[in-house]
Structure formats: C-alpha cells, structure tokens
Amino acid sequence: MQKIIKIALIAIGVLSAILWYLLPSPDMPAAEAAQSGALNSMFIITYILLGIAVIVSLVFTLKNLFANPQGLKKTLFVVGGFLLVVGISYVMSSGTDVDPDFMAMSDEGTVKNIGMGLNVFFILTIIAVASLILPAVKNMFSK
C-alpha cells in the first residue's frame, strides 16, 4: 500500500511540474490566463488532494474519537460550548451597523453573518487569552 501511495505522489509531482511549466506567462491578461487548461488542471489536482486530506483526517479523527468514550464526552462538551458561543454571537450581531453607502453591496443577512463571525473571533480570543493568563496569575500568587 505504501509503495502505491509513493508512486502516486511521484506521478502527481511530475504532472504538477509539467503543468507548472505550461502555465501562462505573467504578461498575459487575467481573463485569458483564467481559461488556461494547465491552470484549471492544477486547480482540479489541488481540489482532489484537499478532498482526500479532509476525508482521511475526518475518518481517523472519528475513529480515534469513538475508540475513546471519555474523549468523545469531552469533545461533545467543547462542540456544545462552541455552538453556544456562535449562538450568543449571532444574537449580539445587529446587521444594521453598516454605512448606508456600503449597504448597496450586500444585504442585512450577510452583514449579520459577518458581525457574528467577528463576535465569535473576539469571544474565542478573549477565552484563549484568559486561559493563558489566569493560570499564570494563580501560579504567581500560590507560591
């Protein structure tokens, strides 16, 4: 099995090198370059490899997760906490806090989703910083 994977990776590498050589020149207009067969083939190879990587990582993660019931319980708590943060962030975002000039480029739902994403980022950043600082402060005062 390992020999087959090694041969497949070598073949993909050689094919990618050939396609790299066939890429359009930098002075070609972007509209023409986007229609290049070599460029499209490279994107297809990238999507296939990305799909394989995602599927393999999910399969092994789920396999290890179900092999350890204690880890599954902890993972469910983390996923539940993340969903709680997403829910709170969605409620906190208004969707109307955009300059009217820019509102013509998107609708209120898109602005609300962007606000939710920013709120999730801010909340998770605060949680990460707090989980780094609080143990250090606790350690400092316990000695």
mmCIF file with all atom_site columns, C-alpha atoms in Angstrom:
data_model
loop_
_atom_site.group_PDB
_atom_site.id
_atom_site.type_symbol
_atom_site.label_atom_id
_atom_site.label_alt_id
_atom_site.label_comp_id
_atom_site.label_asym_id
_atom_site.label_entity_id
_atom_site.label_seq_id
_atom_site.pdbx_PDB_ins_code
_atom_site.Cartn_x
_atom_site.Cartn_y
_atom_site.Cartn_z
_atom_site.occupancy
_atom_site.B_iso_or_equiv
_atom_site.pdbx_formal_charge
_atom_site.auth_seq_id
_atom_site.auth_comp_id
_atom_site.auth_asym_id
_atom_site.auth_atom_id
_atom_site.pdbx_PDB_model_num
ATOM 1   C CA . MET A 1 1   ? 0.000   0.000  0.000   1.00 0.00 ? 1   MET A CA 1
ATOM 2   C CA . GLN A 1 2   ? 2.809   2.373  0.902   1.00 0.00 ? 2   GLN A CA 1
ATOM 3   C CA . LYS A 1 3   ? 4.548   1.693  -2.411  1.00 0.00 ? 3   LYS A CA 1
ATOM 4   C CA . ILE A 1 4   ? 1.359   2.552  -4.345  1.00 0.00 ? 4   ILE A CA 1
ATOM 5   C CA . ILE A 1 5   ? 0.974   5.828  -2.437  1.00 0.00 ? 5   ILE A CA 1
ATOM 6   C CA . LYS A 1 6   ? 4.619   6.714  -3.072  1.00 0.00 ? 6   LYS A CA 1
ATOM 7   C CA . ILE A 1 7   ? 4.244   6.032  -6.815  1.00 0.00 ? 7   ILE A CA 1
ATOM 8   C CA . ALA A 1 8   ? 1.011   8.078  -6.939  1.00 0.00 ? 8   ALA A CA 1
ATOM 9   C CA . LEU A 1 9   ? 2.694   11.001 -5.176  1.00 0.00 ? 9   LEU A CA 1
ATOM 10  C CA . ILE A 1 10  ? 5.619   10.904 -7.594  1.00 0.00 ? 10  ILE A CA 1
ATOM 11  C CA . ALA A 1 11  ? 3.219   10.847 -10.554 1.00 0.00 ? 11  ALA A CA 1
ATOM 12  C CA . ILE A 1 12  ? 1.254   13.796 -9.142  1.00 0.00 ? 12  ILE A CA 1
ATOM 13  C CA . GLY A 1 13  ? 4.506   15.683 -8.554  1.00 0.00 ? 13  GLY A CA 1
ATOM 14  C CA . VAL A 1 14  ? 5.724   15.097 -12.120 1.00 0.00 ? 14  VAL A CA 1
ATOM 15  C CA . LEU A 1 15  ? 2.325   16.057 -13.557 1.00 0.00 ? 15  LEU A CA 1
ATOM 16  C CA . SER A 1 16  ? 2.276   19.208 -11.417 1.00 0.00 ? 16  SER A CA 1
ATOM 17  C CA . ALA A 1 17  ? 5.772   20.170 -12.566 1.00 0.00 ? 17  ALA A CA 1
ATOM 18  C CA . ILE A 1 18  ? 4.712   19.764 -16.207 1.00 0.00 ? 18  ILE A CA 1
ATOM 19  C CA . LEU A 1 19  ? 1.567   21.835 -15.607 1.00 0.00 ? 19  LEU A CA 1
ATOM 20  C CA . TRP A 1 20  ? 3.650   24.488 -13.819 1.00 0.00 ? 20  TRP A CA 1
ATOM 21  C CA . TYR A 1 21  ? 5.845   24.759 -16.908 1.00 0.00 ? 21  TYR A CA 1
ATOM 22  C CA . LEU A 1 22  ? 2.732   25.117 -19.107 1.00 0.00 ? 22  LEU A CA 1
ATOM 23  C CA . LEU A 1 23  ? 1.232   27.951 -17.054 1.00 0.00 ? 23  LEU A CA 1
ATOM 24  C CA . PRO A 1 24  ? 0.517   31.167 -18.967 1.00 0.00 ? 24  PRO A CA 1
ATOM 25  C CA . SER A 1 25  ? 3.108   33.925 -18.906 1.00 0.00 ? 25  SER A CA 1
ATOM 26  C CA . PRO A 1 26  ? 2.717   36.767 -16.375 1.00 0.00 ? 26  PRO A CA 1
ATOM 27  C CA . ASP A 1 27  ? 2.084   39.359 -19.086 1.00 0.00 ? 27  ASP A CA 1
ATOM 28  C CA . MET A 1 28  ? -0.996  37.511 -20.373 1.00 0.00 ? 28  MET A CA 1
ATOM 29  C CA . PRO A 1 29  ? -4.307  39.236 -19.492 1.00 0.00 ? 29  PRO A CA 1
ATOM 30  C CA . ALA A 1 30  ? -6.057  37.700 -16.489 1.00 0.00 ? 30  ALA A CA 1
ATOM 31  C CA . ALA A 1 31  ? -9.176  36.781 -18.474 1.00 0.00 ? 31  ALA A CA 1
ATOM 32  C CA . GLU A 1 32  ? -7.144  34.715 -20.918 1.00 0.00 ? 32  GLU A CA 1
ATOM 33  C CA . ALA A 1 33  ? -4.957  33.204 -18.213 1.00 0.00 ? 33  ALA A CA 1
ATOM 34  C CA . ALA A 1 34  ? -8.047  32.044 -16.315 1.00 0.00 ? 34  ALA A CA 1
ATOM 35  C CA . GLN A 1 35  ? -9.069  29.965 -19.343 1.00 0.00 ? 35  GLN A CA 1
ATOM 36  C CA . SER A 1 36  ? -5.742  28.114 -19.402 1.00 0.00 ? 36  SER A CA 1
ATOM 37  C CA . GLY A 1 37  ? -6.060  24.348 -19.356 1.00 0.00 ? 37  GLY A CA 1
ATOM 38  C CA . ALA A 1 38  ? -2.907  23.980 -17.260 1.00 0.00 ? 38  ALA A CA 1
ATOM 39  C CA . LEU A 1 39  ? -4.241  26.353 -14.629 1.00 0.00 ? 39  LEU A CA 1
ATOM 40  C CA . ASN A 1 40  ? -7.597  24.565 -14.475 1.00 0.00 ? 40  ASN A CA 1
ATOM 41  C CA . SER A 1 41  ? -5.843  21.192 -14.249 1.00 0.00 ? 41  SER A CA 1
ATOM 42  C CA . MET A 1 42  ? -3.738  22.428 -11.341 1.00 0.00 ? 42  MET A CA 1
ATOM 43  C CA . PHE A 1 43  ? -6.881  23.586 -9.543  1.00 0.00 ? 43  PHE A CA 1
ATOM 44  C CA . ILE A 1 44  ? -8.506  20.187 -10.126 1.00 0.00 ? 44  ILE A CA 1
ATOM 45  C CA . ILE A 1 45  ? -5.453  18.410 -8.685  1.00 0.00 ? 45  ILE A CA 1
ATOM 46  C CA . THR A 1 46  ? -5.497  20.768 -5.710  1.00 0.00 ? 46  THR A CA 1
ATOM 47  C CA . TYR A 1 47  ? -9.194  20.145 -5.032  1.00 0.00 ? 47  TYR A CA 1
ATOM 48  C CA . ILE A 1 48  ? -8.738  16.375 -5.298  1.00 0.00 ? 48  ILE A CA 1
ATOM 49  C CA . LEU A 1 49  ? -5.770  16.372 -2.901  1.00 0.00 ? 49  LEU A CA 1
ATOM 50  C CA . LEU A 1 50  ? -7.571  18.694 -0.493  1.00 0.00 ? 50  LEU A CA 1
ATOM 51  C CA . GLY A 1 51  ? -10.643 16.453 -0.579  1.00 0.00 ? 51  GLY A CA 1
ATOM 52  C CA . ILE A 1 52  ? -8.545  13.351 0.108   1.00 0.00 ? 52  ILE A CA 1
ATOM 53  C CA . ALA A 1 53  ? -6.785  15.106 3.018   1.00 0.00 ? 53  ALA A CA 1
ATOM 54  C CA . VAL A 1 54  ? -10.081 16.246 4.553   1.00 0.00 ? 54  VAL A CA 1
ATOM 55  C CA . ILE A 1 55  ? -11.695 12.808 4.218   1.00 0.00 ? 55  ILE A CA 1
ATOM 56  C CA . VAL A 1 56  ? -8.692  10.940 5.650   1.00 0.00 ? 56  VAL A CA 1
ATOM 57  C CA . SER A 1 57  ? -8.329  13.349 8.568   1.00 0.00 ? 57  SER A CA 1
ATOM 58  C CA . LEU A 1 58  ? -12.050 13.107 9.362   1.00 0.00 ? 58  LEU A CA 1
ATOM 59  C CA . VAL A 1 59  ? -12.034 9.296  9.191   1.00 0.00 ? 59  VAL A CA 1
ATOM 60  C CA . PHE A 1 60  ? -9.054  8.939  11.523  1.00 0.00 ? 60  PHE A CA 1
ATOM 61  C CA . THR A 1 61  ? -10.351 11.612 13.888  1.00 0.00 ? 61  THR A CA 1
ATOM 62  C CA . LEU A 1 62  ? -13.750 9.936  14.145  1.00 0.00 ? 62  LEU A CA 1
ATOM 63  C CA . LYS A 1 63  ? -12.125 6.511  14.517  1.00 0.00 ? 63  LYS A CA 1
ATOM 64  C CA . ASN A 1 64  ? -9.990  7.712  17.435  1.00 0.00 ? 64  ASN A CA 1
ATOM 65  C CA . LEU A 1 65  ? -12.888 9.652  18.906  1.00 0.00 ? 65  LEU A CA 1
ATOM 66  C CA . PHE A 1 66  ? -15.201 6.650  19.076  1.00 0.00 ? 66  PHE A CA 1
ATOM 67  C CA . ALA A 1 67  ? -12.405 4.412  20.357  1.00 0.00 ? 67  ALA A CA 1
ATOM 68  C CA . ASN A 1 68  ? -12.157 6.570  23.487  1.00 0.00 ? 68  ASN A CA 1
ATOM 69  C CA . PRO A 1 69  ? -15.571 7.281  25.104  1.00 0.00 ? 69  PRO A CA 1
ATOM 70  C CA . GLN A 1 70  ? -14.041 9.738  27.597  1.00 0.00 ? 70  GLN A CA 1
ATOM 71  C CA . GLY A 1 71  ? -12.566 11.751 24.715  1.00 0.00 ? 71  GLY A CA 1
ATOM 72  C CA . LEU A 1 72  ? -15.930 11.690 22.946  1.00 0.00 ? 72  LEU A CA 1
ATOM 73  C CA . LYS A 1 73  ? -17.616 13.161 26.018  1.00 0.00 ? 73  LYS A CA 1
ATOM 74  C CA . LYS A 1 74  ? -15.014 15.943 26.255  1.00 0.00 ? 74  LYS A CA 1
ATOM 75  C CA . THR A 1 75  ? -15.323 16.664 22.536  1.00 0.00 ? 75  THR A CA 1
ATOM 76  C CA . LEU A 1 76  ? -19.099 16.952 22.782  1.00 0.00 ? 76  LEU A CA 1
ATOM 77  C CA . PHE A 1 77  ? -18.710 19.487 25.607  1.00 0.00 ? 77  PHE A CA 1
ATOM 78  C CA . VAL A 1 78  ? -16.273 21.535 23.502  1.00 0.00 ? 78  VAL A CA 1
ATOM 79  C CA . VAL A 1 79  ? -18.568 21.426 20.446  1.00 0.00 ? 79  VAL A CA 1
ATOM 80  C CA . GLY A 1 80  ? -21.523 22.401 22.629  1.00 0.00 ? 80  GLY A CA 1
ATOM 81  C CA . GLY A 1 81  ? -19.555 25.335 24.058  1.00 0.00 ? 81  GLY A CA 1
ATOM 82  C CA . PHE A 1 82  ? -18.570 26.450 20.566  1.00 0.00 ? 82  PHE A CA 1
ATOM 83  C CA . LEU A 1 83  ? -22.190 26.288 19.402  1.00 0.00 ? 83  LEU A CA 1
ATOM 84  C CA . LEU A 1 84  ? -23.160 28.333 22.463  1.00 0.00 ? 84  LEU A CA 1
ATOM 85  C CA . VAL A 1 85  ? -20.560 30.983 21.537  1.00 0.00 ? 85  VAL A CA 1
ATOM 86  C CA . VAL A 1 86  ? -21.851 31.025 17.937  1.00 0.00 ? 86  VAL A CA 1
ATOM 87  C CA . GLY A 1 87  ? -25.438 31.414 19.169  1.00 0.00 ? 87  GLY A CA 1
ATOM 88  C CA . ILE A 1 88  ? -24.533 34.250 21.528  1.00 0.00 ? 88  ILE A CA 1
ATOM 89  C CA . SER A 1 89  ? -22.541 35.937 18.751  1.00 0.00 ? 89  SER A CA 1
ATOM 90  C CA . TYR A 1 90  ? -25.443 35.673 16.326  1.00 0.00 ? 90  TYR A CA 1
ATOM 91  C CA . VAL A 1 91  ? -27.804 37.282 18.841  1.00 0.00 ? 91  VAL A CA 1
ATOM 92  C CA . MET A 1 92  ? -25.270 40.052 19.563  1.00 0.00 ? 92  MET A CA 1
ATOM 93  C CA . SER A 1 93  ? -24.781 40.997 15.892  1.00 0.00 ? 93  SER A CA 1
ATOM 94  C CA . SER A 1 94  ? -27.278 43.508 14.574  1.00 0.00 ? 94  SER A CA 1
ATOM 95  C CA . GLY A 1 95  ? -26.789 43.531 10.813  1.00 0.00 ? 95  GLY A CA 1
ATOM 96  C CA . THR A 1 96  ? -27.585 47.212 10.567  1.00 0.00 ? 96  THR A CA 1
ATOM 97  C CA . ASP A 1 97  ? -24.294 48.727 11.741  1.00 0.00 ? 97  ASP A CA 1
ATOM 98  C CA . VAL A 1 98  ? -23.020 49.473 8.229   1.00 0.00 ? 98  VAL A CA 1
ATOM 99  C CA . ASP A 1 99  ? -22.672 52.773 6.434   1.00 0.00 ? 99  ASP A CA 1
ATOM 100 C CA . PRO A 1 100 ? -25.627 53.136 4.005   1.00 0.00 ? 100 PRO A CA 1
ATOM 101 C CA . ASP A 1 101 ? -23.175 53.667 1.132   1.00 0.00 ? 101 ASP A CA 1
ATOM 102 C CA . PHE A 1 102 ? -21.804 50.159 1.631   1.00 0.00 ? 102 PHE A CA 1
ATOM 103 C CA . MET A 1 103 ? -25.204 48.577 2.259   1.00 0.00 ? 103 MET A CA 1
ATOM 104 C CA . ALA A 1 104 ? -25.788 48.571 -1.513  1.00 0.00 ? 104 ALA A CA 1
ATOM 105 C CA . MET A 1 105 ? -23.027 45.938 -1.860  1.00 0.00 ? 105 MET A CA 1
ATOM 106 C CA . SER A 1 106 ? -24.659 43.383 0.444   1.00 0.00 ? 106 SER A CA 1
ATOM 107 C CA . ASP A 1 107 ? -27.859 42.639 2.293   1.00 0.00 ? 107 ASP A CA 1
ATOM 108 C CA . GLU A 1 108 ? -28.642 42.709 6.006   1.00 0.00 ? 108 GLU A CA 1
ATOM 109 C CA . GLY A 1 109 ? -28.252 38.930 6.410   1.00 0.00 ? 109 GLY A CA 1
ATOM 110 C CA . THR A 1 110 ? -24.718 38.991 5.057   1.00 0.00 ? 110 THR A CA 1
ATOM 111 C CA . VAL A 1 111 ? -23.774 41.864 7.355   1.00 0.00 ? 111 VAL A CA 1
ATOM 112 C CA . LYS A 1 112 ? -25.301 39.990 10.315  1.00 0.00 ? 112 LYS A CA 1
ATOM 113 C CA . ASN A 1 113 ? -23.283 36.858 9.470   1.00 0.00 ? 113 ASN A CA 1
ATOM 114 C CA . ILE A 1 114 ? -20.080 38.879 9.187   1.00 0.00 ? 114 ILE A CA 1
ATOM 115 C CA . GLY A 1 115 ? -20.809 40.500 12.542  1.00 0.00 ? 115 GLY A CA 1
ATOM 116 C CA . MET A 1 116 ? -21.447 37.077 14.033  1.00 0.00 ? 116 MET A CA 1
ATOM 117 C CA . GLY A 1 117 ? -18.093 35.822 12.716  1.00 0.00 ? 117 GLY A CA 1
ATOM 118 C CA . LEU A 1 118 ? -16.285 38.801 14.186  1.00 0.00 ? 118 LEU A CA 1
ATOM 119 C CA . ASN A 1 119 ? -18.039 38.335 17.533  1.00 0.00 ? 119 ASN A CA 1
ATOM 120 C CA . VAL A 1 120 ? -17.095 34.621 17.566  1.00 0.00 ? 120 VAL A CA 1
ATOM 121 C CA . PHE A 1 121 ? -13.489 35.589 16.888  1.00 0.00 ? 121 PHE A CA 1
ATOM 122 C CA . PHE A 1 122 ? -13.461 38.195 19.662  1.00 0.00 ? 122 PHE A CA 1
ATOM 123 C CA . ILE A 1 123 ? -15.095 35.898 22.235  1.00 0.00 ? 123 ILE A CA 1
ATOM 124 C CA . LEU A 1 124 ? -12.782 32.981 21.437  1.00 0.00 ? 124 LEU A CA 1
ATOM 125 C CA . THR A 1 125 ? -9.759  35.306 21.568  1.00 0.00 ? 125 THR A CA 1
ATOM 126 C CA . ILE A 1 126 ? -10.820 36.554 24.996  1.00 0.00 ? 126 ILE A CA 1
ATOM 127 C CA . ILE A 1 127 ? -11.292 32.954 26.179  1.00 0.00 ? 127 ILE A CA 1
ATOM 128 C CA . ALA A 1 128 ? -7.862  31.948 24.823  1.00 0.00 ? 128 ALA A CA 1
ATOM 129 C CA . VAL A 1 129 ? -6.073  34.896 26.426  1.00 0.00 ? 129 VAL A CA 1
ATOM 130 C CA . ALA A 1 130 ? -7.895  34.347 29.723  1.00 0.00 ? 130 ALA A CA 1
ATOM 131 C CA . SER A 1 131 ? -6.984  30.648 29.712  1.00 0.00 ? 131 SER A CA 1
ATOM 132 C CA . LEU A 1 132 ? -3.333  31.653 29.320  1.00 0.00 ? 132 LEU A CA 1
ATOM 133 C CA . ILE A 1 133 ? -3.279  34.483 31.865  1.00 0.00 ? 133 ILE A CA 1
ATOM 134 C CA . LEU A 1 134 ? -5.446  33.103 34.691  1.00 0.00 ? 134 LEU A CA 1
ATOM 135 C CA . PRO A 1 135 ? -3.318  30.004 35.435  1.00 0.00 ? 135 PRO A CA 1
ATOM 136 C CA . ALA A 1 136 ? -0.158  32.136 35.352  1.00 0.00 ? 136 ALA A CA 1
ATOM 137 C CA . VAL A 1 137 ? -1.657  34.640 37.809  1.00 0.00 ? 137 VAL A CA 1
ATOM 138 C CA . LYS A 1 138 ? -2.908  31.807 40.017  1.00 0.00 ? 138 LYS A CA 1
ATOM 139 C CA . ASN A 1 139 ? 0.554   30.228 39.973  1.00 0.00 ? 139 ASN A CA 1
ATOM 140 C CA . MET A 1 140 ? 2.176   33.548 40.820  1.00 0.00 ? 140 MET A CA 1
ATOM 141 C CA . PHE A 1 141 ? 0.050   34.087 43.935  1.00 0.00 ? 141 PHE A CA 1
ATOM 142 C CA . SER A 1 142 ? 0.096   30.484 45.161  1.00 0.00 ? 142 SER A CA 1
ATOM 143 C CA . LYS A 1 143 ? 3.873   30.446 45.706  1.00 0.00 ? 143 LYS A CA 1
#
